[in-house]
Amino acid sequence: NIHLIEKPPQEHDALIATLPLEPVYERPFSIGHPLRLYKGVWMGEKILRGTLVMQQCFKSRPTDIFLASFPKSGTTWLKAMIFSILARANCSLDTHPLRSLNPHQCVPFMEVEFATGRSKIIEVIPSPRVMNTHLPYFLLPDSITDSSCLIVYVWRDPKDVLVSMWYFVQKILGGPDKIATFDQFYEFFCQGVDTFGPIWNHILEYWEESRRRPEKILFLKYENILQEPVKYAKQLARFIGCPFSETEENQRVVEQIVELCSIKKLKDFDVNKDGDRVMSSMDVRISKGYFFRKGEAGDWKSHMTQEMAERLDTLIKEKFKGSGLQI
Ligand code: A3P
């Protein structure tokens, strides 16, 4: 609704302009908005703008569900899953909204909505609302962390996150010659210079919070969901308070939802094909197809030397040490 869209907020721009900028390189490694270092986190300027407004203004509802993730960790997939689990009573599979809408059009991305003056759209969504965020836990608005809202967190092997991000940025910038080389990208990632990086802090914080409040934060791993999607779809449904009934299980509703949300199926819908089906997100043109690439575990093997993989693994293991979390 056009009447709900306001001018993008600018009240924090002076502060943002004073923050450290990403290292300058001959070819960029972020998607067009320079990264700024805010409280130890690298964030695109506009996302940061949205974040600061959101921290001040966002009012959660007790029934809200947040999908939190580091970018390229399975956000699109989990958006589709949560959305279709919640909407299953009202949506037939033949005319399902996911056939004509990209999952990102079904579940709003909070920082972007706030950055683009569209926060009122979030206010008018009926409960229970589902929204996603890439913010680290400590930057979430108090209205979320002090509430009874549910958070689903999905994480993924950082090596595959890095590969996935490299391709995503490459597509947005217009090809492999427009982006930093994979080796440069890797070096920055290992230094934590990446949108919402460092990745290890992001994962660890949600992990620790999920151990403190397991009934409020569900901590899932992309690779595990790939292996047993039906099991995790059921776990998701229980967690968000709408478990599958025995009748539904007998009618194989879980399997149907899993299939609808599979990358093979989603990628095939016209709406998700590369080309003109673009979501304009803060001056960046993102084709809806860019969110679907391989959807596999272990693609890093085709991009990294064994030495690079071991170095990144060692770094992550070192960061996770003592937390009980294994990669
Ligand atoms: P790859 O680039 O490794 O293929 P995000 O949604 O957080 O941006 O993550 C994008 C990654 O999730 C991409 O990984 C993409 O292919 C994968 N993905 C998207 N939809 C998926 C689905 N339905 N099932 C599994 N993986 C999916």
Coordinates of N, CA, C and O and ligand atoms in Angstrom, one line a residue, residues 69-78 80 103-104 134 154 156 160-161 163-165 167-168 222 226 258 260-264 266-267 290-297 299, ligand 1:
S69 N 19.3 -15.0 10.6 CA 20.3 -15.8 10.0 C 21.4 -14.8 9.5 O 21.2 -13.6 9.3
F70 N 22.6 -15.4 9.3 CA 23.6 -14.7 8.6 C 23.3 -14.9 7.1 O 22.8 -15.9 6.7
P71 N 23.5 -13.8 6.3 CA 23.1 -13.9 4.9 C 23.8 -15.2 4.2 O 24.9 -15.6 4.6
K72 N 23.0 -15.8 3.3 CA 23.4 -17.0 2.6 C 23.5 -18.3 3.4 O 24.2 -19.2 3.1
S73 N 22.7 -18.3 4.4 CA 22.7 -19.5 5.3 C 21.4 -20.3 5.2 O 21.2 -21.2 5.9
G74 N 20.5 -19.9 4.2 CA 19.3 -20.7 4.1 C 18.0 -19.9 4.4 O 17.0 -20.4 4.6
T75 N 18.2 -18.5 4.4 CA 17.0 -17.7 4.8 C 15.8 -17.9 3.9 O 14.7 -18.0 4.4
T76 N 16.1 -17.9 2.6 CA 15.0 -18.0 1.6 C 14.2 -19.3 1.8 O 13.0 -19.3 1.8
W77 N 14.9 -20.4 2.1 CA 14.3 -21.7 2.3 C 13.4 -21.7 3.5 O 12.3 -22.1 3.5
L78 N 14.0 -21.2 4.6 CA 13.3 -21.2 5.9 C 12.1 -20.2 5.9 O 11.1 -20.5 6.5
A80 N 10.3 -19.8 3.2 CA 9.2 -20.5 2.5 C 8.6 -21.6 3.5 O 7.4 -21.8 3.5
P103 N 9.7 -16.1 -1.9 CA 9.6 -16.2 -0.4 C 9.9 -14.8 0.3 O 9.3 -14.5 1.3
H104 N 10.7 -14.0 -0.3 CA 11.1 -12.7 0.3 C 9.9 -11.7 0.2 O 9.9 -10.7 0.9
H134 N 18.8 -10.1 9.6 CA 20.2 -10.6 9.6 C 21.0 -10.0 10.7 O 22.2 -10.2 10.8
V154 N 18.9 -20.0 11.7 CA 19.5 -21.0 10.8 C 21.0 -20.6 10.5 O 21.2 -19.4 10.2
R156 N 24.9 -22.1 8.8 CA 25.4 -23.0 7.8 C 27.0 -23.0 7.8 O 27.6 -22.1 8.3
D160 N 30.6 -22.7 2.9 CA 29.6 -22.7 1.9 C 28.9 -21.3 1.9 O 28.4 -20.8 0.9
V161 N 28.8 -20.7 3.1 CA 28.2 -19.3 3.1 C 29.1 -18.4 2.3 O 28.6 -17.6 1.5
V163 N 31.1 -19.1 -0.3 CA 31.0 -19.4 -1.7 C 29.6 -18.8 -2.2 O 29.6 -18.2 -3.3
S164 N 28.6 -19.1 -1.4 CA 27.3 -18.6 -1.8 C 27.2 -17.1 -2.0 O 26.7 -16.6 -2.9
M165 N 27.8 -16.4 -1.0 CA 27.9 -15.0 -1.0 C 28.7 -14.4 -2.2 O 28.3 -13.5 -2.8
Y167 N 29.0 -15.7 -5.2 CA 28.2 -15.8 -6.4 C 27.0 -14.8 -6.3 O 26.7 -14.2 -7.4
F168 N 26.5 -14.6 -5.2 CA 25.3 -13.7 -5.1 C 25.8 -12.2 -5.4 O 25.2 -11.6 -6.2
Y222 N 21.6 -25.6 8.5 CA 21.2 -25.9 7.1 C 21.5 -27.3 6.6 O 20.6 -27.9 6.1
L226 N 18.9 -30.2 5.3 CA 19.0 -30.8 4.0 C 18.9 -32.3 4.1 O 18.3 -33.0 3.2
V258 N 7.4 -29.8 2.4 CA 8.8 -29.9 2.1 C 9.1 -29.9 0.6 O 10.0 -29.2 0.2
L260 N 7.2 -28.6 -1.8 CA 6.9 -27.2 -2.3 C 8.0 -26.3 -2.0 O 8.4 -25.4 -2.9
C261 N 8.7 -26.4 -0.9 CA 9.7 -25.5 -0.5 C 11.1 -26.0 -0.9 O 12.1 -25.3 -0.6
S262 N 11.2 -27.1 -1.6 CA 12.5 -27.6 -2.1 C 13.0 -26.6 -3.1 O 12.3 -26.0 -3.9
I263 N 14.3 -26.5 -3.2 CA 14.9 -25.6 -4.2 C 14.5 -26.0 -5.6 O 14.3 -25.1 -6.4
K264 N 14.4 -27.3 -5.9 CA 14.1 -27.7 -7.2 C 12.7 -27.1 -7.6 O 12.5 -26.6 -8.7
L266 N 10.9 -24.6 -6.1 CA 10.8 -23.1 -6.0 C 11.5 -22.5 -7.2 O 11.0 -21.5 -7.9
K267 N 12.7 -23.0 -7.6 CA 13.5 -22.5 -8.7 C 12.7 -22.6 -10.0 O 12.9 -21.8 -10.9
Y290 N 18.2 -14.9 -8.1 CA 19.5 -15.0 -7.4 C 19.6 -15.7 -6.1 O 20.6 -16.1 -5.6
F291 N 18.4 -15.9 -5.5 CA 18.3 -16.5 -4.2 C 18.4 -18.1 -4.3 O 18.5 -18.7 -3.3
F292 N 18.4 -18.6 -5.5 CA 18.4 -20.0 -5.7 C 19.5 -20.4 -6.6 O 19.6 -20.0 -7.8
R293 N 20.5 -21.1 -6.0 CA 21.7 -21.5 -6.9 C 21.7 -23.0 -6.8 O 20.9 -23.7 -7.4
K294 N 22.6 -23.6 -6.0 CA 22.7 -25.0 -6.0 C 21.9 -25.6 -4.8 O 21.3 -26.7 -4.9
G295 N 22.0 -25.0 -3.6 CA 21.3 -25.5 -2.5 C 21.8 -26.8 -2.0 O 21.1 -27.7 -1.6
E296 N 23.2 -26.9 -2.0 CA 23.8 -28.2 -1.6 C 24.8 -27.9 -0.4 O 25.2 -26.8 -0.2
A297 N 25.2 -29.0 0.2 CA 26.3 -28.9 1.2 C 27.6 -29.2 0.5 O 27.7 -30.2 -0.2
D299 N 29.7 -27.3 -1.5 CA 30.2 -26.7 -2.8 C 31.5 -26.0 -2.6 O 32.2 -25.8 -3.6
Ligands
A3P1 P1 24.0 -21.8 -2.6 O1 24.5 -20.5 -3.2 O2 25.1 -22.5 -1.9 O3 23.3 -22.6 -3.6 P2 19.9 -17.1 1.7 O4 18.5 -17.6 1.4 O5 20.2 -17.0 3.1 O6 20.3 -16.0 0.9 O7 20.8 -18.3 1.2 C1 20.9 -18.7 -0.2 C2 21.4 -20.1 -0.3 O8 20.4 -21.0 0.1 C3 21.9 -20.4 -1.7 O9 22.9 -21.4 -1.5 C4 20.6 -21.0 -2.3 O10 20.8 -21.8 -3.4 C5 20.1 -21.8 -1.1 N1 18.7 -22.1 -1.1 C6 17.7 -21.3 -1.6 N2 16.5 -21.9 -1.5 C7 16.7 -23.1 -1.0 C8 15.9 -24.2 -0.8 N3 14.6 -24.2 -1.0 N4 16.5 -25.4 -0.3 C9 17.8 -25.4 0.0 N5 18.6 -24.4 -0.3 C10 18.1 -23.3 -0.8

